[in-house]
Short mmCIF file of C-alpha atoms and ligand atoms in Angstrom, two decimals:
data_model
loop_
_atom_site.label_atom_id
_atom_site.label_comp_id
_atom_site.label_asym_id
_atom_site.label_seq_id
_atom_site.Cartn_x
_atom_site.Cartn_y
_atom_site.Cartn_z
CA ASP A 1 38.60 22.15 9.16
CA ASN A 2 37.35 24.03 6.20
CA ASP A 3 40.61 24.08 4.12
CA PRO A 4 39.39 23.17 0.56
CA SER A 5 42.35 21.12 -0.26
CA VAL A 6 41.92 19.06 2.85
CA LEU A 7 38.36 18.63 2.05
CA LEU A 8 39.03 17.57 -1.54
CA GLN A 9 41.67 15.16 -0.30
CA ARG A 10 39.32 13.62 2.20
CA ALA A 11 36.49 13.38 -0.45
CA ASP A 12 39.11 11.67 -2.69
CA MET A 13 39.88 9.29 0.17
CA ALA A 14 36.22 8.42 0.70
CA MET A 15 35.73 7.83 -2.99
CA TYR A 16 38.79 5.55 -3.09
CA VAL A 17 37.36 3.31 -0.37
CA ALA A 18 33.90 3.35 -1.80
CA LYS A 19 35.42 2.15 -5.16
CA THR A 20 37.75 -0.52 -3.69
CA HIS A 21 35.54 -2.05 -1.09
CA GLY A 22 32.15 -2.84 -2.61
CA LYS A 23 30.56 -1.71 -5.77
CA ASN A 24 27.79 0.95 -6.28
CA GLY A 25 28.40 2.43 -2.77
CA PHE A 26 29.29 5.68 -1.36
CA ARG A 27 31.25 6.72 1.79
CA PHE A 28 31.61 9.72 3.89
CA PHE A 29 34.97 10.62 5.15
CA SER A 30 35.80 9.44 8.68
CA GLU A 31 38.66 8.45 10.71
CA GLU A 32 37.99 5.00 9.73
CA ILE A 33 38.30 5.96 6.04
CA ASP A 34 41.60 7.72 6.77
CA ALA A 35 42.97 4.51 8.54
CA ARG A 36 41.61 2.43 5.67
CA VAL A 37 43.32 4.34 3.02
CA ARG A 38 46.53 4.22 4.87
CA GLY A 39 46.07 0.38 5.61
CA ASP A 40 45.49 0.06 1.82
CA LEU A 41 48.61 1.99 0.82
CA GLU A 42 50.58 -0.06 3.04
CA LEU A 43 49.20 -3.34 1.49
CA GLU A 44 49.86 -2.05 -1.97
CA ALA A 45 53.43 -1.22 -1.18
CA GLY A 46 53.93 -4.59 0.55
CA LEU A 47 52.42 -6.62 -2.36
CA ARG A 48 54.32 -4.43 -4.79
CA GLN A 49 57.51 -5.53 -3.14
CA ALA A 50 56.51 -9.15 -2.82
CA LEU A 51 55.85 -9.37 -6.51
CA HIS A 52 59.14 -7.58 -7.12
CA ASP A 53 60.70 -10.30 -5.12
CA ASP A 54 59.54 -12.95 -7.31
CA GLY A 55 56.39 -13.55 -5.21
CA ARG A 56 58.22 -13.71 -1.81
CA GLY A 57 55.43 -14.56 0.85
CA LEU A 58 52.91 -15.47 -1.84
CA TRP A 59 51.68 -18.95 -2.48
CA VAL A 60 48.83 -20.85 -3.76
CA ALA A 61 46.35 -22.98 -1.85
CA TYR A 62 44.37 -25.61 -3.65
CA GLN A 63 40.84 -26.57 -2.64
CA PRO A 64 39.58 -30.00 -4.03
CA GLN A 65 36.30 -30.33 -6.04
CA PHE A 66 34.34 -33.55 -5.99
CA CYS A 67 31.76 -35.16 -8.24
CA ALA A 68 28.46 -34.79 -6.47
CA GLN A 69 27.47 -38.27 -7.26
CA THR A 70 30.59 -40.40 -6.68
CA ARG A 71 32.42 -37.93 -4.36
CA ARG A 72 35.54 -38.51 -6.33
CA LEU A 73 38.06 -35.68 -6.85
CA VAL A 74 37.59 -33.97 -10.14
CA GLY A 75 39.73 -30.83 -9.92
CA VAL A 76 40.96 -28.09 -7.57
CA GLU A 77 40.55 -24.22 -7.53
CA ALA A 78 43.72 -22.28 -6.91
CA LEU A 79 43.33 -19.64 -4.23
CA VAL A 80 46.22 -17.21 -3.78
CA ARG A 81 47.59 -16.64 -0.21
CA TRP A 82 49.79 -13.97 1.23
CA GLN A 83 52.07 -14.34 4.43
CA ARG A 84 53.74 -11.03 5.41
CA GLU A 85 57.16 -11.01 6.71
CA ASP A 86 55.93 -10.73 10.30
CA GLY A 87 54.10 -14.07 9.71
CA ARG A 88 50.63 -12.51 9.40
CA GLN A 89 48.34 -14.01 6.72
CA VAL A 90 46.52 -11.32 4.85
CA PRO A 91 43.24 -12.66 3.55
CA PRO A 92 42.59 -12.40 -0.07
CA SER A 93 39.48 -10.42 0.57
CA GLU A 94 41.71 -7.70 1.78
CA PHE A 95 44.49 -7.65 -0.74
CA ILE A 96 42.68 -8.71 -3.96
CA PRO A 97 40.59 -5.54 -3.99
CA VAL A 98 43.74 -3.49 -3.31
CA ALA A 99 45.58 -5.31 -6.25
CA GLU A 100 42.69 -4.63 -8.45
CA GLN A 101 42.47 -0.84 -7.63
CA SER A 102 46.11 -0.39 -7.96
CA GLY A 103 46.52 -2.36 -11.13
CA LEU A 104 48.84 -4.86 -9.50
CA ILE A 105 46.38 -7.41 -10.22
CA THR A 106 47.83 -8.03 -13.75
CA VAL A 107 51.20 -8.95 -12.41
CA LEU A 108 49.72 -10.88 -9.49
CA GLY A 109 47.46 -12.93 -11.97
CA ASP A 110 50.43 -13.78 -14.04
CA TRP A 111 52.36 -14.78 -10.99
CA VAL A 112 49.43 -17.15 -9.74
CA LEU A 113 49.28 -18.91 -13.06
CA SER A 114 52.94 -19.44 -13.20
CA GLN A 115 53.05 -20.64 -9.58
CA VAL A 116 50.15 -23.07 -10.28
CA CYS A 117 52.31 -24.45 -13.30
CA ARG A 118 55.40 -24.67 -10.81
CA ASP A 119 53.16 -26.50 -8.16
CA LEU A 120 51.78 -28.79 -10.79
CA ALA A 121 55.24 -29.93 -11.98
CA ILE A 122 56.28 -30.43 -8.21
CA MET A 123 53.09 -32.53 -7.49
CA ARG A 124 53.49 -34.55 -10.76
CA ALA A 125 57.08 -35.51 -9.49
CA SER A 126 55.06 -36.85 -6.46
CA ASP A 127 52.87 -38.88 -8.67
CA VAL A 128 49.88 -36.56 -8.37
CA ASP A 129 48.57 -35.41 -11.69
CA LEU A 130 45.62 -33.10 -11.29
CA PRO A 131 42.90 -33.51 -13.88
CA LYS A 132 41.67 -29.91 -13.81
CA VAL A 133 42.84 -26.68 -12.21
CA SER A 134 40.51 -23.54 -11.88
CA VAL A 135 42.26 -20.25 -11.63
CA ASN A 136 40.44 -16.98 -10.65
CA VAL A 137 40.62 -14.14 -13.02
CA SER A 138 39.51 -10.56 -11.93
CA PRO A 139 37.49 -8.12 -14.08
CA ARG A 140 40.43 -5.91 -14.20
CA GLN A 141 42.59 -8.47 -15.86
CA LEU A 142 40.04 -8.95 -18.49
CA ARG A 143 40.02 -5.30 -19.19
CA ARG A 144 43.32 -5.68 -20.76
CA GLY A 145 41.45 -7.39 -23.59
CA SER A 146 42.67 -10.50 -25.44
CA SER A 147 46.28 -9.91 -24.40
CA VAL A 148 45.47 -11.59 -21.13
CA VAL A 149 44.68 -14.84 -23.07
CA GLU A 150 48.08 -14.43 -25.05
CA ARG A 151 49.85 -13.96 -21.84
CA PHE A 152 48.29 -16.98 -20.19
CA CYS A 153 49.19 -19.05 -23.17
CA GLU A 154 52.69 -17.92 -23.08
CA ILE A 155 53.04 -18.88 -19.49
CA LEU A 156 51.59 -22.42 -20.23
CA VAL A 157 54.02 -22.85 -23.25
CA LEU A 158 56.81 -21.80 -20.89
CA PHE A 159 55.89 -24.60 -18.36
CA GLY A 160 54.86 -27.06 -20.86
CA GLU A 161 51.20 -27.37 -19.54
CA PRO A 162 48.28 -28.22 -21.77
CA VAL A 163 45.53 -25.56 -21.98
CA GLY A 164 42.92 -28.25 -21.48
CA ARG A 165 43.84 -28.64 -17.91
CA PHE A 166 42.87 -24.98 -17.12
CA LYS A 167 39.52 -23.43 -16.20
CA PHE A 168 39.27 -19.79 -15.59
CA GLU A 169 36.77 -18.38 -13.24
CA VAL A 170 35.26 -15.02 -14.12
CA THR A 171 32.38 -13.31 -12.42
CA GLU A 172 28.98 -12.45 -14.16
CA SER A 173 30.00 -8.74 -14.55
CA ALA A 174 32.61 -9.89 -16.94
CA LEU A 175 29.87 -11.16 -19.40
CA MET A 176 28.17 -7.96 -19.42
CA GLU A 177 31.26 -5.46 -19.54
CA GLU A 178 31.99 -3.72 -22.73
CA GLY A 179 34.60 -5.67 -24.50
CA GLY A 180 33.90 -8.81 -22.33
CA SER A 181 32.67 -10.79 -25.19
CA VAL A 182 35.81 -10.44 -27.13
CA VAL A 183 37.97 -11.63 -24.31
CA LEU A 184 35.74 -14.47 -23.38
CA GLU A 185 35.73 -15.63 -27.05
CA ALA A 186 39.50 -15.39 -26.98
CA PHE A 187 39.67 -17.84 -23.84
CA HIS A 188 37.23 -20.13 -25.69
CA LYS A 189 39.28 -20.12 -28.94
CA ALA A 190 42.55 -20.75 -26.97
CA GLY A 191 40.90 -23.92 -25.65
CA PHE A 192 40.37 -22.92 -22.08
CA SER A 193 37.22 -23.65 -20.17
CA LEU A 194 35.34 -20.78 -18.60
CA SER A 195 33.44 -20.83 -15.28
CA ILE A 196 31.27 -18.36 -13.88
CA ASP A 197 32.05 -17.52 -10.21
CA ASP A 198 29.67 -16.23 -7.53
CA PHE A 199 26.59 -17.07 -9.97
CA GLY A 200 23.47 -15.55 -8.80
CA THR A 201 25.05 -12.48 -6.99
CA GLY A 202 25.08 -10.24 -10.31
CA TYR A 203 23.04 -10.36 -13.41
CA SER A 204 22.45 -14.08 -13.71
CA SER A 205 21.70 -13.89 -17.39
CA LEU A 206 21.36 -17.37 -18.69
CA GLY A 207 21.31 -16.20 -22.26
CA TYR A 208 24.73 -14.81 -21.89
CA LEU A 209 25.91 -18.05 -20.58
CA LYS A 210 24.98 -19.84 -23.89
CA ARG A 211 26.40 -16.95 -25.98
CA PHE A 212 29.89 -16.96 -24.25
CA ARG A 213 30.12 -20.76 -24.25
CA VAL A 214 30.33 -21.03 -20.63
CA SER A 215 31.18 -24.64 -19.54
CA GLU A 216 30.33 -24.24 -15.80
CA ILE A 217 28.80 -22.03 -13.24
CA LYS A 218 29.49 -21.88 -9.63
CA ILE A 219 26.35 -21.11 -7.36
CA ASP A 220 27.51 -18.69 -4.80
CA GLN A 221 27.84 -19.72 -1.21
CA SER A 222 25.23 -17.37 -0.12
CA PHE A 223 22.65 -19.68 -1.81
CA VAL A 224 24.14 -22.76 -0.29
CA ARG A 225 24.44 -21.56 3.25
CA ASP A 226 20.95 -22.32 4.65
CA LEU A 227 20.17 -25.20 2.34
CA PRO A 228 17.84 -27.17 2.44
CA MET A 229 15.88 -25.21 5.08
CA ASP A 230 15.69 -21.85 3.17
CA GLY A 231 12.96 -22.49 0.83
CA GLU A 232 13.68 -19.54 -1.40
CA ASN A 233 17.32 -20.48 -1.81
CA ALA A 234 16.38 -24.24 -2.45
CA ALA A 235 14.02 -22.88 -5.23
CA ILE A 236 16.74 -20.70 -6.62
CA VAL A 237 19.32 -23.53 -6.69
CA THR A 238 16.87 -26.06 -8.20
CA ALA A 239 15.88 -23.57 -11.05
CA VAL A 240 19.55 -22.74 -11.79
CA VAL A 241 20.52 -26.39 -12.00
CA GLN A 242 17.56 -27.17 -14.30
CA MET A 243 18.34 -24.28 -16.65
CA SER A 244 22.00 -25.10 -16.79
CA ARG A 245 21.19 -28.68 -17.59
CA ALA A 246 19.11 -27.48 -20.56
CA LEU A 247 22.01 -25.41 -21.71
CA ASN A 248 24.49 -28.23 -21.12
CA ILE A 249 26.56 -26.15 -18.53
CA LYS A 250 27.95 -27.96 -15.44
CA VAL A 251 27.03 -26.71 -11.95
CA VAL A 252 29.30 -26.40 -9.04
CA ALA A 253 28.09 -25.65 -5.57
CA GLU A 254 30.63 -23.64 -3.38
CA GLY A 255 30.81 -23.38 0.29
CA VAL A 256 29.21 -26.87 1.00
CA GLU A 257 29.67 -27.21 4.72
CA THR A 258 27.02 -29.82 5.78
CA GLU A 259 26.20 -33.31 4.59
CA GLU A 260 22.48 -32.05 4.43
CA GLN A 261 23.66 -29.40 1.98
CA ALA A 262 25.67 -31.98 -0.17
CA GLU A 263 22.69 -34.32 -0.15
CA PHE A 264 20.23 -31.74 -1.25
CA LEU A 265 22.52 -30.44 -3.86
CA HIS A 266 23.12 -33.89 -5.33
CA ALA A 267 19.57 -34.64 -5.35
CA CYS A 268 18.69 -31.56 -7.28
CA GLY A 269 21.21 -32.35 -9.94
CA CYS A 270 24.28 -30.36 -9.09
CA ASP A 271 27.37 -31.82 -10.62
CA ILE A 272 30.25 -30.75 -8.58
CA LEU A 273 30.57 -29.96 -4.81
CA GLN A 274 33.40 -27.80 -3.19
CA GLY A 275 33.38 -26.80 0.51
CA TYR A 276 34.81 -27.39 3.98
CA LEU A 277 32.71 -30.44 4.33
CA LEU A 278 34.81 -32.18 1.80
CA ALA A 279 38.12 -30.46 1.93
CA HIS A 280 39.62 -27.08 2.88
CA PRO A 281 42.07 -25.11 0.70
CA MET A 282 45.51 -26.60 1.28
CA PRO A 283 49.16 -26.09 0.33
CA PRO A 284 50.64 -28.37 -2.38
CA PRO A 285 52.55 -30.77 0.03
CA GLU A 286 49.30 -31.34 1.89
CA LEU A 287 47.29 -31.94 -1.30
CA VAL A 288 49.88 -34.52 -2.44
CA ALA A 289 49.55 -36.26 1.03
CA TYR A 290 45.76 -35.92 0.60
CA VAL A 291 45.63 -37.51 -2.77
CA HIS A 292 48.08 -40.18 -1.74
CA GLU A 293 46.06 -41.04 1.28
CA HIS A 294 43.03 -41.70 -0.77
CA GLY A 295 44.94 -43.75 -3.31
CA ALA A 296 47.32 -42.94 -6.15
CA GLY A 297 44.86 -41.30 -8.64
CA ALA A 298 42.54 -40.37 -5.88
CA HIS A 299 39.57 -40.37 -8.12
CA GLU A 300 39.62 -44.13 -9.09
CA GLN A 301 40.38 -44.98 -5.55
CA ALA A 302 37.59 -43.11 -4.11
CA GLU A 303 35.34 -44.56 -6.85
CA LYS A 304 36.33 -48.16 -6.03
CA GLY A 305 35.55 -47.54 -2.31
CA ARG A 306 32.20 -46.39 -3.27
CA LEU A 307 31.49 -49.15 -5.66
CA GLY A 308 33.06 -51.60 -3.04
CA GLY A 309 30.00 -50.77 -0.84
CA SER A 310 31.52 -47.96 1.31
CA ALA A 311 28.85 -45.43 0.34
CA SER A 312 30.08 -42.94 2.78
CA ARG A 313 33.52 -42.49 1.11
CA GLY A 314 33.02 -38.76 1.06
CA VAL A 315 32.43 -38.79 4.70
CA ASP A 316 35.56 -40.75 5.16
CA ILE A 317 37.54 -38.15 3.39
CA VAL A 318 36.14 -35.36 5.68
CA GLU A 319 37.06 -37.26 8.80
CA SER A 320 40.64 -37.88 7.86
P1 C2E B 401 36.09 -17.22 -4.43
O1 C2E B 401 36.55 -17.38 -5.77
O2 C2E B 401 34.51 -17.16 -4.31
O3 C2E B 401 36.56 -18.43 -3.70
C1 C2E B 401 36.01 -19.20 -2.75
C2 C2E B 401 36.22 -18.77 -1.33
O4 C2E B 401 35.39 -19.55 -0.33
C3 C2E B 401 37.66 -18.89 -0.84
O5 C2E B 401 37.99 -17.95 -0.03
C4 C2E B 401 37.60 -20.20 -0.06
O6 C2E B 401 38.55 -20.44 0.79
C5 C2E B 401 36.22 -20.07 0.57
N1 C2E B 401 35.41 -21.33 0.95
C6 C2E B 401 35.72 -22.52 0.41
N2 C2E B 401 35.00 -23.42 0.93
C7 C2E B 401 34.12 -22.85 1.93
C8 C2E B 401 33.17 -23.26 2.74
O7 C2E B 401 32.73 -24.36 2.88
N3 C2E B 401 32.60 -22.32 3.59
C9 C2E B 401 32.97 -21.05 3.50
N4 C2E B 401 32.49 -20.13 4.36
N5 C2E B 401 34.07 -20.60 2.67
C10 C2E B 401 34.59 -21.43 1.81
P2 C2E B 401 39.43 -17.19 -0.12
O8 C2E B 401 40.47 -18.15 -0.30
O9 C2E B 401 39.55 -16.39 1.17
O10 C2E B 401 39.31 -16.20 -1.42
C11 C2E B 401 38.42 -15.20 -1.28
C12 C2E B 401 38.20 -14.55 -2.72
O11 C2E B 401 39.51 -13.88 -3.04
C13 C2E B 401 37.97 -15.69 -3.76
O12 C2E B 401 36.49 -15.84 -3.70
C14 C2E B 401 38.29 -14.85 -5.05
O13 C2E B 401 37.23 -13.99 -5.34
C15 C2E B 401 39.38 -14.07 -4.54
N6 C2E B 401 40.72 -14.77 -4.97
C16 C2E B 401 41.43 -15.86 -4.27
N7 C2E B 401 42.50 -16.16 -5.12
C17 C2E B 401 42.50 -15.34 -6.15
C18 C2E B 401 43.30 -15.25 -7.25
O14 C2E B 401 44.43 -16.03 -7.47
N8 C2E B 401 43.12 -14.29 -8.25
C19 C2E B 401 41.97 -13.48 -8.17
N9 C2E B 401 41.76 -12.62 -9.10
N10 C2E B 401 41.09 -13.52 -7.09
C20 C2E B 401 41.30 -14.44 -6.08
CA1 CA B 402 36.48 -18.57 -7.54
CA1 CA B 403 32.91 -18.10 -5.59
#
């Protein structure tokens, strides 16, 4: 098939897939690419419709984060979920790239923050007052400039939530992007905390961390996975923790799945643990039950349990 317009169209599709699914890559056109583009267009239309219908099918899951030392709950990360009308759950790794590529991420991001505020109010009515909530922000949202911060502030005012409760997770690339410093400065000025997500997978520039007054970094799961056996990862994690400490930046380890990982991370000075070992992401009612089960104000209760001699409190939490 040598029709130039078809060739161009196919080259375009290959480029689209290369851009949407993975950076700095390239793709050749294939049947697979054709299917992927169709699939993405379908997802985009579905997502657009969901957002148009006030987020029908969309919801937010919350994954608890724990103090590495005391194993008490210190906050949660908000993770968006999408259940399609046929009941199928679309993983964020599929629809977030599509939302970014299509520009829908701006509306989706606003919806997520609004939903988090609604969930916080509902949970508060059940006596659960979460100390900190981390919300993911994609690079494309930051490209709007400081207006994203203004928008976030408006949303919080609308729901009467204090800025101090919110942490925004951005990836390292946001620090390096043109105009990135202006936006991040705006987040800081507004009183939000900044967290660097997937740390270690990008530029990992510690100098930037200081300059942008980052309060926390999250060590990517890929470094945590084979701890403590993987000597290289162990060395990287140890070095990152030490440098962060010198800069007064807190370190969160993501994807903690085993007790061995948790112990190693705690021993090398990591501050906060997040992962399936301790708790999975869960819908608000489940989080409420979870917090209630471990005492009203889960943190103090867990603390008491620990001080009361039950050193394996974190393990208790896992098993329940
Ligand atoms: P992320 O920000 O790095 O989120 C952590 C991911 O690791 C989540 O996947 C979480 O469910 C998963 N996870 C947590 N503990 C463990 C563990 O112990 N082991 C393993 N293997 N995985 C664990 P999820 O929820 O599928 O989200 C995937 C990505 O989608 C997120 O990665 C984030 O980049 C993006 N995302 C999710 N929600 C939002 C959102 O509201 N806005 C934006 N912009 N991106 C989001
Ligand atoms: Ca994140
Ligand atoms: Ca991450």
